[in-house]
CSV table of C-alpha atoms in Angstrom, one decimal:
chain,number,residue,atom,x,y,z
A,617,MET,CA,-18.5,10.8,-0.1
A,618,ALA,CA,-19.8,11.8,3.3
A,619,ALA,CA,-18.7,8.4,4.7
A,620,PHE,CA,-15.2,9.0,3.3
A,621,ALA,CA,-15.1,12.5,4.9
A,622,ARG,CA,-16.2,11.1,8.2
A,623,ARG,CA,-13.6,8.3,8.1
A,624,LYS,CA,-10.9,10.9,7.2
A,625,ALA,CA,-11.8,13.2,10.1
A,626,GLN,CA,-11.7,10.3,12.6
A,627,ARG,CA,-8.4,9.0,11.3
A,628,LEU,CA,-6.7,12.4,11.3
A,629,ALA,CA,-7.8,13.0,14.9
A,630,ARG,CA,-6.0,9.9,16.2
A,631,PRO,CA,-2.5,10.2,17.6
A,632,ASP,CA,0.3,8.9,15.4
A,633,PRO,CA,0.5,5.1,16.1
A,634,SER,CA,4.1,4.7,14.9
A,635,ARG,CA,7.0,4.1,17.3
A,636,LYS,CA,8.3,7.6,16.5
A,637,ARG,CA,5.0,9.3,17.1
A,638,ALA,CA,5.9,11.7,14.3
A,639,LEU,CA,6.1,11.8,10.6
A,640,ASP,CA,9.4,11.4,8.7
A,641,PRO,CA,10.3,14.8,7.2
A,642,ARG,CA,9.9,13.9,3.5
A,643,ALA,CA,6.8,11.9,4.1
A,644,ALA,CA,5.4,14.9,6.1
A,645,GLY,CA,5.5,17.1,3.0
A,646,LEU,CA,3.6,14.5,0.9
A,647,VAL,CA,1.1,13.8,3.8
A,648,ARG,CA,0.3,17.6,4.0
A,649,LEU,CA,-0.1,17.8,0.2
A,650,LEU,CA,-2.5,14.8,0.1
A,651,ASN,CA,-4.5,15.5,3.2
A,652,ALA,CA,-5.2,19.1,2.0
A,653,ARG,CA,-7.4,17.5,-0.6
A,654,GLU,CA,-10.8,16.0,0.3
A,655,ARG,CA,-10.4,13.0,-1.8
A,656,PHE,CA,-7.2,11.6,0.0
A,657,CYS,CA,-6.4,10.5,3.5
A,658,THR,CA,-2.9,9.2,4.3
A,659,ALA,CA,-2.8,6.1,6.5
A,660,SER,CA,0.9,5.2,7.1
A,661,SER,CA,4.3,6.3,5.8
A,662,CYS,CA,8.0,5.9,6.1
A,663,ASP,CA,10.7,7.8,4.4
A,664,GLY,CA,12.9,4.7,4.1
A,665,ARG,CA,15.2,3.2,6.7
A,666,VAL,CA,18.1,1.0,7.6
A,667,THR,CA,17.4,-1.5,10.3
A,668,LEU,CA,19.3,-4.2,12.2
A,669,THR,CA,17.1,-6.8,13.8
A,670,ASP,CA,18.0,-9.8,15.9
A,671,THR,CA,15.9,-13.0,16.4
A,672,GLY,CA,17.7,-13.2,19.8
A,673,GLY,CA,17.5,-17.0,20.0
A,674,ALA,CA,16.4,-20.1,18.1
A,675,GLY,CA,12.9,-20.3,16.6
A,676,VAL,CA,11.7,-16.8,17.7
A,677,GLN,CA,8.9,-15.4,15.4
A,678,LYS,CA,9.6,-12.3,13.3
A,679,LYS,CA,7.2,-10.2,15.3
A,680,ASN,CA,9.4,-10.9,18.4
A,681,CYS,CA,12.6,-9.6,16.8
A,682,THR,CA,14.7,-7.2,18.7
A,683,TRP,CA,15.5,-3.9,17.0
A,684,LEU,CA,19.2,-3.2,17.4
A,685,LEU,CA,19.3,-0.2,15.1
A,686,VAL,CA,16.9,2.0,13.1
A,687,THR,CA,17.8,5.0,11.1
A,688,HIS,CA,16.2,7.1,8.4
A,689,ASP,CA,19.4,8.9,7.7
A,690,PRO,CA,22.7,7.7,6.1
A,691,CYS,CA,24.0,5.0,8.4
A,692,ASP,CA,27.4,4.8,9.9
A,693,LYS,CA,29.7,1.7,10.1
A,694,GLY,CA,30.5,2.4,13.7
A,695,ASP,CA,26.8,2.4,14.7
A,696,VAL,CA,26.2,-0.9,12.9
A,697,MET,CA,29.3,-2.6,14.6
A,698,THR,CA,28.2,-1.3,18.0
A,699,ALA,CA,24.6,-2.6,17.4
A,700,LEU,CA,25.9,-6.0,16.2
A,701,GLU,CA,27.8,-6.5,19.5
A,702,LYS,CA,24.4,-6.9,21.2
A,703,ALA,CA,23.1,-9.6,18.8
A,704,THR,CA,22.6,-13.0,20.4
A,705,GLY,CA,20.6,-14.7,17.6
A,706,ASP,CA,20.4,-14.2,13.8
A,707,ALA,CA,21.0,-10.5,13.0
A,708,VAL,CA,19.7,-9.2,9.7
A,709,PHE,CA,20.6,-5.8,8.1
A,710,LYS,CA,17.9,-4.3,5.9
A,711,PHE,CA,17.4,-1.3,3.8
A,712,GLU,CA,13.7,-0.6,3.2
A,713,PRO,CA,12.6,2.1,0.8
A,714,PHE,CA,9.8,4.7,1.0
A,715,VAL,CA,6.3,3.4,1.7
A,716,LEU,CA,3.1,5.4,1.8
A,717,HIS,CA,-0.5,4.2,2.2
A,718,VAL,CA,-3.3,6.5,1.1
A,719,LEU,CA,-7.0,6.0,1.4
A,720,CYS,CA,-8.8,7.3,-1.7
A,721,ARG,CA,-12.3,8.5,-2.1
A,722,GLU,CA,-12.8,7.0,-5.5
A,723,LEU,CA,-11.0,4.6,-7.8
A,724,GLN,CA,-9.8,7.3,-10.2
A,725,ASP,CA,-8.1,9.1,-7.3
A,726,ALA,CA,-6.2,5.9,-6.6
A,727,GLN,CA,-5.3,5.6,-10.3
A,728,LEU,CA,-3.9,9.1,-10.3
A,729,LEU,CA,-1.6,8.4,-7.4
A,730,HIS,CA,-0.7,5.0,-8.9
A,731,SER,CA,0.3,6.5,-12.2
A,732,VAL,CA,2.6,9.1,-10.5
A,733,ALA,CA,4.1,6.5,-8.2
A,734,ILE,CA,5.0,4.1,-11.1
A,735,ASP,CA,6.5,7.0,-13.1
A,736,SER,CA,8.6,8.0,-10.1
A,737,GLY,CA,10.2,4.5,-9.8
A,738,PHE,CA,7.9,3.0,-7.2
A,739,ARG,CA,7.2,0.0,-9.3
A,740,ASN,CA,5.6,-2.3,-6.7
A,741,SER,CA,2.8,0.2,-6.0
A,742,GLY,CA,-0.8,-1.1,-6.1
A,743,ILE,CA,-4.4,-0.5,-5.3
A,744,THR,CA,-6.5,-2.4,-2.8
A,745,VAL,CA,-10.3,-2.4,-2.9
A,746,GLY,CA,-11.8,-3.8,0.3
A,747,LYS,CA,-15.1,-5.6,0.5
A,748,GLY,CA,-16.8,-2.5,1.8
A,749,GLY,CA,-15.5,-0.4,-1.1
A,750,LYS,CA,-12.5,1.0,0.9
A,751,ILE,CA,-9.9,2.0,-1.6
A,752,THR,CA,-6.2,2.2,-0.6
A,753,MET,CA,-3.2,3.0,-2.8
A,754,ALA,CA,0.1,1.7,-1.5
A,755,VAL,CA,3.3,3.4,-2.8
A,756,ARG,CA,6.0,0.7,-2.8
A,757,SER,CA,9.4,-0.2,-4.3
A,758,THR,CA,11.5,-3.3,-4.9
A,759,HIS,CA,14.7,-1.2,-4.2
A,760,CYS,CA,15.9,-3.0,-1.0
A,761,LEU,CA,18.6,-4.9,0.9
A,762,GLU,CA,18.2,-7.8,3.2
A,763,VAL,CA,21.5,-9.3,4.5
A,764,PRO,CA,21.9,-11.9,7.2
A,765,LEU,CA,25.0,-10.9,9.2
A,766,SER,CA,25.1,-13.2,12.2
A,767,HIS,CA,24.0,-16.7,13.2
A,768,LYS,CA,23.3,-17.7,16.8
A,769,GLY,CA,25.1,-14.6,17.9
A,770,ARG,CA,28.2,-15.2,15.8
A,771,LEU,CA,29.2,-12.5,13.3
A,772,MET,CA,29.6,-14.2,9.9
A,773,VAL,CA,31.2,-11.3,8.0
A,774,SER,CA,34.3,-9.0,8.4
A,775,GLU,CA,34.3,-5.3,9.5
A,776,GLU,CA,35.4,-4.5,6.0
A,777,TYR,CA,32.3,-6.1,4.6
A,778,ILE,CA,30.1,-4.1,7.0
A,779,GLU,CA,31.8,-0.9,5.7
A,780,PHE,CA,31.1,-2.0,2.1
A,781,LEU,CA,27.5,-2.8,3.0
A,782,VAL,CA,26.9,0.5,4.7
A,783,ARG,CA,28.1,2.3,1.6
A,784,VAL,CA,25.7,0.3,-0.6
A,785,ALA,CA,22.9,1.0,1.7
A,786,ASN,CA,23.6,4.7,1.7
A,787,GLN,CA,23.7,4.8,-2.1
A,788,LYS,CA,20.2,3.1,-2.1
A,789,MET,CA,19.0,5.7,0.5
A,790,GLU,CA,20.2,8.5,-1.9
A,791,GLU,CA,18.3,7.0,-4.8
A,792,ASN,CA,15.3,6.5,-2.6
A,793,ILE,CA,15.3,10.2,-1.7
A,794,ARG,CA,15.6,11.2,-5.4
A,795,ARG,CA,12.5,9.0,-6.1
A,796,ILE,CA,10.5,10.6,-3.2
A,797,ASP,CA,11.3,14.1,-4.6
A,798,ARG,CA,10.3,13.0,-8.1
A,799,PHE,CA,7.1,11.6,-6.7
A,800,HIS,CA,6.4,14.8,-4.7
A,801,LYS,CA,6.9,17.0,-7.8
A,802,GLY,CA,4.9,14.7,-10.0
A,803,LEU,CA,2.1,14.6,-7.5
A,804,GLU,CA,1.9,18.4,-7.2
A,805,LEU,CA,1.6,18.8,-10.9
A,806,ALA,CA,-0.9,16.0,-11.4
A,807,LEU,CA,-3.1,17.3,-8.6
A,808,GLU,CA,-3.0,20.8,-10.0
A,809,ALA,CA,-4.0,19.6,-13.4
A,810,ALA,CA,-6.7,17.4,-12.0
A,811,ASP,CA,-8.1,20.3,-9.9
A,812,ALA,CA,-8.1,22.6,-13.0
A,813,ALA,CA,-9.9,19.9,-15.1
A,814,GLU,CA,-12.6,19.0,-12.5
A,815,PRO,CA,-16.1,20.2,-13.4
A,816,PRO,CA,-17.8,22.2,-10.7
A,817,PHE,CA,-19.7,20.1,-8.1
A,818,PRO,CA,-23.3,19.8,-9.4
A,819,GLN,CA,-25.6,22.1,-7.4
A,820,GLY,CA,-28.7,22.1,-9.6
A,821,PRO,CA,-29.4,22.8,-13.3
A,822,GLU,CA,-26.7,25.0,-14.9
A,823,LYS,CA,-27.6,26.6,-18.2
A,824,ASN,CA,-24.0,27.3,-18.9
A,825,SER,CA,-22.5,24.0,-17.5
A,826,VAL,CA,-21.0,22.9,-20.8
A,827,TYR,CA,-19.4,26.3,-21.3
A,828,VAL,CA,-17.9,26.3,-17.8
A,829,HIS,CA,-16.5,22.8,-18.4
A,830,ARG,CA,-14.9,23.8,-21.6
A,831,ARG,CA,-13.5,27.0,-20.1
A,832,LYS,CA,-11.8,25.1,-17.3
A,833,ARG,CA,-10.2,22.7,-19.8
A,834,ARG,CA,-8.9,25.6,-21.8
A,835,THR,CA,-7.5,27.2,-18.7
A,836,ALA,CA,-5.7,23.9,-17.7
A,837,ARG,CA,-4.2,23.6,-21.2
A,838,GLU,CA,-2.9,27.1,-21.0
A,839,GLN,CA,-1.3,26.3,-17.7
A,840,GLY,CA,0.6,23.5,-19.3
A,841,GLY,CA,-1.5,20.5,-18.5
A,842,PRO,CA,-0.3,17.4,-16.5
A,843,SER,CA,3.4,16.9,-16.2
A,844,THR,CA,5.1,14.3,-18.3
A,845,GLU,CA,5.7,12.6,-14.9
A,846,MET,CA,2.4,11.0,-15.5
A,847,GLY,CA,3.9,9.0,-18.4
A,848,ALA,CA,1.4,8.5,-21.2
A,849,GLN,CA,-0.8,11.4,-20.2
A,850,ASP,CA,0.2,14.4,-22.3
A,851,ASP,CA,-2.7,16.9,-22.0
A,852,THR,CA,-5.7,17.8,-19.9
A,853,ASP,CA,-8.1,15.8,-22.1
A,854,SER,CA,-6.2,12.6,-21.2
A,855,SER,CA,-6.5,13.5,-17.5
A,856,LEU,CA,-10.3,13.8,-18.1
A,857,ASP,CA,-10.2,10.4,-19.7
A,858,LEU,CA,-8.7,9.2,-16.4
A,859,PHE,CA,-12.0,10.1,-14.7
A,860,ALA,CA,-14.2,8.6,-17.4
A,861,GLU,CA,-12.9,5.3,-18.6
A,862,ILE,CA,-13.3,2.8,-15.8
A,863,THR,CA,-15.1,-0.2,-17.0
A,864,ILE,CA,-16.6,-2.2,-14.1
B,229,MET,CA,-16.6,-8.4,-21.6
B,230,ALA,CA,-16.1,-9.2,-25.3
B,231,ALA,CA,-13.1,-7.0,-25.4
B,232,PHE,CA,-11.6,-8.9,-22.4
B,233,ALA,CA,-12.3,-12.2,-24.1
B,234,ARG,CA,-10.5,-11.0,-27.3
B,235,ARG,CA,-7.5,-9.7,-25.4
B,236,LYS,CA,-7.3,-13.0,-23.5
B,237,ALA,CA,-7.4,-15.0,-26.8
B,238,GLN,CA,-4.6,-12.9,-28.3
B,239,ARG,CA,-2.4,-13.1,-25.2
B,240,LEU,CA,-2.7,-16.9,-24.8
B,241,ALA,CA,-1.9,-17.4,-28.5
B,242,ARG,CA,1.5,-15.6,-28.1
B,243,PRO,CA,4.7,-17.7,-27.4
B,244,ASP,CA,6.0,-17.5,-23.9
B,245,PRO,CA,8.2,-14.3,-23.8
B,246,SER,CA,10.3,-15.4,-20.8
B,247,ARG,CA,13.9,-16.5,-21.1
B,248,LYS,CA,12.9,-20.0,-20.2
B,249,ARG,CA,10.1,-20.2,-22.8
B,250,ALA,CA,8.1,-22.3,-20.3
B,251,LEU,CA,6.1,-21.9,-17.1
B,252,ASP,CA,7.6,-22.8,-13.7
B,253,PRO,CA,5.9,-26.0,-12.4
B,254,ARG,CA,4.0,-24.5,-9.5
B,255,ALA,CA,3.0,-21.4,-11.4
B,256,ALA,CA,1.8,-23.7,-14.2
B,257,GLY,CA,-0.8,-25.2,-12.0
B,258,LEU,CA,-2.1,-21.8,-11.0
B,259,VAL,CA,-2.0,-20.5,-14.5
B,260,ARG,CA,-4.2,-23.5,-15.7
B,261,LEU,CA,-6.6,-22.9,-12.8
B,262,LEU,CA,-7.1,-19.3,-13.6
B,263,ASN,CA,-7.1,-19.4,-17.5
B,264,ALA,CA,-9.8,-22.1,-17.4
B,265,ARG,CA,-12.1,-19.3,-16.2
B,266,GLU,CA,-13.3,-16.6,-18.6
B,267,ARG,CA,-12.8,-13.8,-16.1
B,268,PHE,CA,-9.0,-14.3,-15.7
B,269,CYS,CA,-6.0,-14.2,-18.0
B,270,THR,CA,-2.5,-14.7,-16.6
B,271,ALA,CA,0.2,-12.4,-17.8
B,272,SER,CA,3.5,-13.3,-16.2
B,273,SER,CA,4.7,-15.6,-13.4
B,274,CYS,CA,7.7,-16.9,-11.6
B,275,ASP,CA,7.8,-19.6,-8.9
B,276,GLY,CA,10.5,-17.8,-7.0
B,277,ARG,CA,14.2,-17.9,-7.7
B,278,VAL,CA,17.8,-17.4,-6.5
B,279,THR,CA,19.9,-15.3,-8.8
B,280,LEU,CA,23.5,-14.0,-8.9
B,281,THR,CA,24.0,-11.0,-11.1
B,282,ASP,CA,27.1,-9.0,-11.9
B,283,THR,CA,27.4,-5.4,-13.0
B,284,GLY,CA,30.6,-6.5,-14.7
B,285,GLY,CA,32.2,-3.1,-14.6
B,286,ALA,CA,31.8,0.5,-13.2
B,287,GLY,CA,28.6,2.3,-13.8
B,288,VAL,CA,26.8,-0.4,-15.8
B,289,GLN,CA,23.0,0.0,-15.7
B,290,LYS,CA,20.8,-2.7,-14.0
B,291,LYS,CA,19.4,-3.8,-17.3
B,292,ASN,CA,22.9,-4.6,-18.5
B,293,CYS,CA,23.6,-6.9,-15.6
B,294,THR,CA,25.2,-10.3,-16.4
B,295,TRP,CA,23.3,-13.2,-15.0
B,296,LEU,CA,25.8,-15.6,-13.5
B,297,LEU,CA,23.3,-18.0,-11.9
B,298,VAL,CA,19.5,-18.5,-11.9
B,299,THR,CA,17.7,-21.3,-10.2
B,300,HIS,CA,14.1,-22.0,-9.2
B,301,ASP,CA,15.2,-25.0,-7.1
B,302,PRO,CA,17.2,-25.1,-3.8
B,303,CYS,CA,20.6,-23.7,-4.5
B,304,ASP,CA,24.0,-25.3,-3.9
B,305,LYS,CA,27.0,-23.6,-2.4
B,306,GLY,CA,29.3,-25.1,-5.0
B,307,ASP,CA,27.2,-23.6,-7.8
B,308,VAL,CA,27.3,-20.1,-6.2
B,309,MET,CA,31.1,-20.3,-5.7
B,310,THR,CA,31.6,-21.4,-9.3
B,311,ALA,CA,29.4,-18.6,-10.6
B,312,LEU,CA,31.2,-16.0,-8.4
B,313,GLU,CA,34.5,-16.8,-10.0
B,314,LYS,CA,33.2,-15.2,-13.2
B,315,ALA,CA,32.2,-11.9,-11.5
B,316,THR,CA,34.2,-8.9,-12.7
B,317,GLY,CA,32.1,-6.1,-11.1
B,318,ASP,CA,29.6,-5.9,-8.3
B,319,ALA,CA,28.0,-9.3,-7.8
B,320,VAL,CA,24.6,-9.4,-6.0
B,321,PHE,CA,22.9,-12.6,-4.6
B,322,LYS,CA,19.1,-12.4,-4.5
B,323,PHE,CA,16.2,-14.5,-3.5
B,324,GLU,CA,13.0,-13.3,-5.1
B,325,PRO,CA,9.7,-15.0,-4.1
B,326,PHE,CA,6.7,-16.0,-6.2
B,327,VAL,CA,5.2,-13.4,-8.5
B,328,LEU,CA,2.0,-13.7,-10.6
B,329,HIS,CA,0.3,-11.1,-12.7
B,330,VAL,CA,-3.3,-11.7,-13.7
B,331,LEU,CA,-5.5,-9.7,-16.0
B,332,CYS,CA,-9.1,-9.6,-14.5
B,333,ARG,CA,-12.3,-9.0,-16.4
B,334,GLU,CA,-13.9,-7.0,-13.5
B,335,LEU,CA,-12.8,-5.3,-10.3
B,336,GLN,CA,-14.5,-7.9,-8.1
B,337,ASP,CA,-12.5,-10.6,-9.8
B,338,ALA,CA,-9.3,-8.8,-8.9
B,339,GLN,CA,-10.6,-8.4,-5.3
B,340,LEU,CA,-11.2,-12.1,-5.0
B,341,LEU,CA,-7.6,-12.9,-6.1
B,342,HIS,CA,-6.3,-10.1,-3.9
B,343,SER,CA,-8.1,-11.4,-0.8
B,344,VAL,CA,-6.7,-15.0,-1.3
B,345,ALA,CA,-3.2,-13.7,-2.0
B,346,ILE,CA,-3.1,-11.6,1.2
B,347,ASP,CA,-4.4,-14.5,3.3
B,348,SER,CA,-1.7,-16.7,1.8
B,349,GLY,CA,1.1,-14.4,3.0
B,350,PHE,CA,1.6,-12.4,-0.2
B,351,ARG,CA,1.3,-9.1,1.6
B,352,ASN,CA,2.6,-6.8,-1.2
B,353,SER,CA,-0.1,-7.9,-3.6
B,354,GLY,CA,-2.0,-5.1,-5.3
B,355,ILE,CA,-4.4,-4.1,-8.1
B,356,THR,CA,-3.7,-1.8,-11.0
B,357,VAL,CA,-6.5,-0.2,-13.0
B,358,GLY,CA,-5.1,1.3,-16.2
B,359,LYS,CA,-6.4,4.3,-18.0
B,360,GLY,CA,-8.4,2.2,-20.4
B,361,GLY,CA,-9.9,0.2,-17.6
B,362,LYS,CA,-7.5,-2.7,-17.8
B,363,ILE,CA,-7.4,-4.4,-14.4
B,364,THR,CA,-4.4,-6.4,-13.3
B,365,MET,CA,-3.8,-8.1,-9.9
B,366,ALA,CA,-0.2,-8.6,-9.0
B,367,VAL,CA,0.6,-11.3,-6.4
B,368,ARG,CA,3.7,-10.2,-4.6
B,369,SER,CA,5.6,-10.7,-1.3
B,370,THR,CA,8.2,-8.9,0.8
B,371,HIS,CA,9.9,-12.2,1.6
B,372,CYS,CA,13.3,-11.7,-0.1
B,373,LEU,CA,17.1,-11.5,0.1
B,374,GLU,CA,19.4,-9.0,-1.6
B,375,VAL,CA,23.1,-9.4,-0.6
B,376,PRO,CA,26.0,-7.7,-2.3
B,377,LEU,CA,28.9,-10.2,-2.4
B,378,SER,CA,31.7,-8.7,-4.5
B,379,HIS,CA,32.9,-5.3,-5.4
B,380,LYS,CA,34.9,-4.6,-8.6
B,381,GLY,CA,35.4,-8.3,-9.0
B,382,ARG,CA,36.8,-8.8,-5.4
B,383,LEU,CA,34.8,-11.2,-3.2
B,384,MET,CA,34.0,-9.5,0.1
B,385,VAL,CA,32.8,-12.5,2.1
B,386,SER,CA,34.1,-15.9,3.1
B,387,GLU,CA,33.1,-19.3,1.7
B,388,GLU,CA,31.6,-20.1,5.1
B,389,TYR,CA,29.3,-17.1,4.7
B,390,ILE,CA,28.2,-18.2,1.2
B,391,GLU,CA,27.3,-21.6,2.8
B,392,PHE,CA,25.3,-19.8,5.5
B,393,LEU,CA,23.6,-17.5,2.9
B,394,VAL,CA,22.7,-20.5,0.7
B,395,ARG,CA,21.0,-22.2,3.7
B,396,VAL,CA,19.0,-19.0,4.5
B,397,ALA,CA,18.0,-18.7,0.9
B,398,ASN,CA,16.8,-22.3,0.7
B,399,GLN,CA,14.7,-21.8,3.9
B,400,LYS,CA,13.1,-18.8,2.3
B,401,MET,CA,12.4,-20.9,-0.8
B,402,GLU,CA,10.7,-23.6,1.3
B,403,GLU,CA,8.5,-21.0,2.9
B,404,ASN,CA,7.8,-19.5,-0.5
B,405,ILE,CA,6.6,-22.9,-1.7
B,406,ARG,CA,4.3,-23.3,1.3
B,407,ARG,CA,2.7,-20.0,0.5
B,408,ILE,CA,2.2,-20.9,-3.2
B,409,ASP,CA,0.5,-24.1,-2.1
B,410,ARG,CA,-1.7,-22.2,0.4
B,411,PHE,CA,-2.6,-19.7,-2.4
B,412,HIS,CA,-3.4,-22.5,-4.8
B,413,LYS,CA,-5.7,-24.3,-2.3
B,414,GLY,CA,-7.3,-21.0,-1.2
B,415,LEU,CA,-7.9,-20.0,-4.8
B,416,GLU,CA,-9.6,-23.4,-5.7
B,417,LEU,CA,-12.0,-23.0,-2.9
B,418,ALA,CA,-12.7,-19.3,-3.5
B,419,LEU,CA,-13.3,-19.9,-7.2
B,420,GLU,CA,-15.6,-22.9,-6.6
B,421,ALA,CA,-17.6,-20.8,-4.1
B,422,ALA,CA,-17.8,-17.9,-6.4
B,423,ASP,CA,-18.9,-20.1,-9.3
B,424,ALA,CA,-21.6,-21.6,-7.2
B,425,ALA,CA,-22.9,-18.2,-6.1
B,426,GLU,CA,-22.9,-16.5,-9.5
B,427,PRO,CA,-26.4,-15.8,-10.9
B,428,PRO,CA,-27.0,-17.1,-14.5
B,429,PHE,CA,-25.8,-14.8,-17.3
B,430,PRO,CA,-28.9,-12.7,-18.3
B,431,GLN,CA,-30.3,-13.9,-21.7
B,432,GLY,CA,-33.6,-12.2,-21.8
B,433,PRO,CA,-36.6,-11.8,-19.4
B,434,GLU,CA,-36.8,-14.7,-16.9
B,435,LYS,CA,-40.0,-15.1,-15.1
B,436,ASN,CA,-38.4,-17.2,-12.4
B,437,SER,CA,-35.1,-15.2,-12.2
B,438,VAL,CA,-35.5,-14.4,-8.5
B,439,TYR,CA,-36.3,-18.1,-7.7
B,440,VAL,CA,-33.3,-19.3,-9.7
B,441,HIS,CA,-31.0,-16.8,-7.9
B,442,ARG,CA,-32.2,-17.9,-4.5
B,443,ARG,CA,-31.9,-21.6,-5.4
B,444,LYS,CA,-28.3,-21.1,-6.4
B,445,ARG,CA,-27.5,-19.3,-3.2
B,446,ARG,CA,-29.1,-22.1,-1.2
B,447,THR,CA,-27.1,-24.7,-3.1
B,448,ALA,CA,-23.8,-22.9,-2.4
B,449,ARG,CA,-24.7,-22.6,1.3
B,450,GLU,CA,-25.3,-26.4,1.4
B,451,GLN,CA,-21.9,-26.9,-0.2
B,452,GLY,CA,-20.3,-25.0,2.6
B,453,GLY,CA,-19.7,-21.6,1.2
B,454,PRO,CA,-16.3,-19.9,0.7
B,455,SER,CA,-13.3,-21.2,2.6
B,456,THR,CA,-12.0,-19.3,5.6
B,457,GLU,CA,-8.9,-18.7,3.4
B,458,MET,CA,-10.8,-15.6,2.2
B,459,GLY,CA,-10.5,-14.1,5.7
B,460,ALA,CA,-13.6,-12.2,6.7
B,461,GLN,CA,-15.9,-13.9,4.2
B,462,ASP,CA,-17.8,-16.6,6.1
B,463,ASP,CA,-20.8,-17.4,3.9
B,464,THR,CA,-22.2,-17.2,0.4
B,465,ASP,CA,-24.1,-14.0,1.1
B,466,SER,CA,-20.8,-12.3,1.9
B,467,SER,CA,-19.3,-13.5,-1.4
B,468,LEU,CA,-22.3,-12.0,-3.1
B,469,ASP,CA,-21.6,-8.7,-1.3
B,470,LEU,CA,-18.2,-8.9,-2.9
B,471,PHE,CA,-19.9,-8.5,-6.2
B,472,ALA,CA,-22.2,-5.7,-5.1
B,473,GLU,CA,-20.4,-3.3,-2.8
B,474,ILE,CA,-17.9,-1.4,-4.9
B,475,THR,CA,-18.5,2.4,-4.4
B,476,ILE,CA,-17.1,4.4,-7.3
C-alpha cells in the first residue's frame, strides 16, 4: 500500500505528458473523482477524438504519421477538406472513443472500475497485472471509425462523402459522450457504496469490530446500495462479495 | 482448481455456438495448444474477418443488422460490389482483427498469455476477473477498419474507392496473420518454459522437495529459458517471479 501511495505521489507530480498538456474536460471530472481516492491513480485519458493523419509518402511507419487534424469536439466538413488539401500520402480519417487508464492499488479496485466500464458500454475494457504486481484498468470501446481517404496524395472520395462521414463521426461522438456520462454517474455511485461498505482500517484489537462492520452495511443499505449501473450487483452484500471472492 | 477443471470439461463438451459451427484454421491451432494444458480453456475466437453489414432501414439496432458479406480470407472487389447491391439502409464495411478469449485457472496464467499477446502486437489485450473469481484473458487489437459505404440504400463511394478499400483491408489481413503467427510461436515457447519451471504438484511431504525444485530450475536454464517474446523476462528465475509477485 505504501509503495502504491509513493508511486501515485510521483506520478501526480509530473507535468502532463500529452501533446495538449491538459486534461480533456470530461476526462478531467473522472480523473478528479478517481484521484481523490487513495486506491486509484489515473495514468492517461482522452475524451474521444476525430483525427486525420497522413503517411506523407511511401513506406513511412505509423509513428511517423503527420497529424493534419485533431479535434475532441464535433468536427466540421470544411476543416476536414482544408486538412485533406495538405495530404501528400495516404490520409486516414479516424474516430477514436474515450480511453482511460487507471492504476489500482488492489485487484478488487480494478474489478470495481471494470464492472462499471462494461455496464456503461466500454466493452473492450480490461485489466493488466504486470510482473511486479502493478495493476492497471484500461477503459476502452470498440465504437470507432477508420476510413482511408486518399492514396499517394490523391483524394479517393467526393466532398459529399466527406460530409456524410463527418455526420457519422459526430453521431459516434455524441454516443461516446453519453457513455462517458453514464460511466461517471455509475462510478460515483459505485465508489460511494464501496466506501460505505468498507470496514474501518484495522488499528488494533477492536471489541466491537463486528458490530461496526454490520452497522456500516446497514447504513449503506439504507442509502440505497450500489447503483444498477453495476449490472449484477444489487445490494451492499454483493459489493462486499466483490472484495472477498478472488480465487488466486 | 477442481472447479476450473469441471467448468472446462463442460465448456469443451458443448457444440460450437458460432454461426460457422467450426473454428477458424489459425485459431484452431492456438485453441489446441491452449486446451491441451489444464490451466487454460478457450472460450471464443476469430482469425479476423472482413464484413459488410446493412442496417436495412431507419433506426434499426446494431443487433438487427443484415450481414451482406463475411470472409476470413482476402476479399475481392467483385464480391463486395455484389453484396452492396443488396444494401437498403446504411452499409458499413469492416475489417476486424484476430480475437481470442481464454479462461485461465489462475491470474499468473492470464499474465503469461497477456505478456505474449502484447509482445505480438495485440495491444488491446486485457484480463477480466469476474465477481466469482473467473479469470478471462482477451487477446485484442486496435488494427481495424470501419467504413460507412452507403446511406439509406444509396452508395456514397465509387467502384474505384471500393477497389482501394479492398486492397487496404487485405493488407491489414496479412499483417493480422503475421501477428497471429508471432503469437502462436511466442506462446509455444512461453508455455514450454513455464512447464519446465513449474515445481511438482504437492502430494505430501517431500524430503527432497527443495532439491527437486532446484533441479527443475537448472534443467530449464540449460534448455534456454523463456523466449524473448515475453519481453522483459530473460531467464527462468524471472518466469518463477511471474508466479510469485502478485500483490493483492
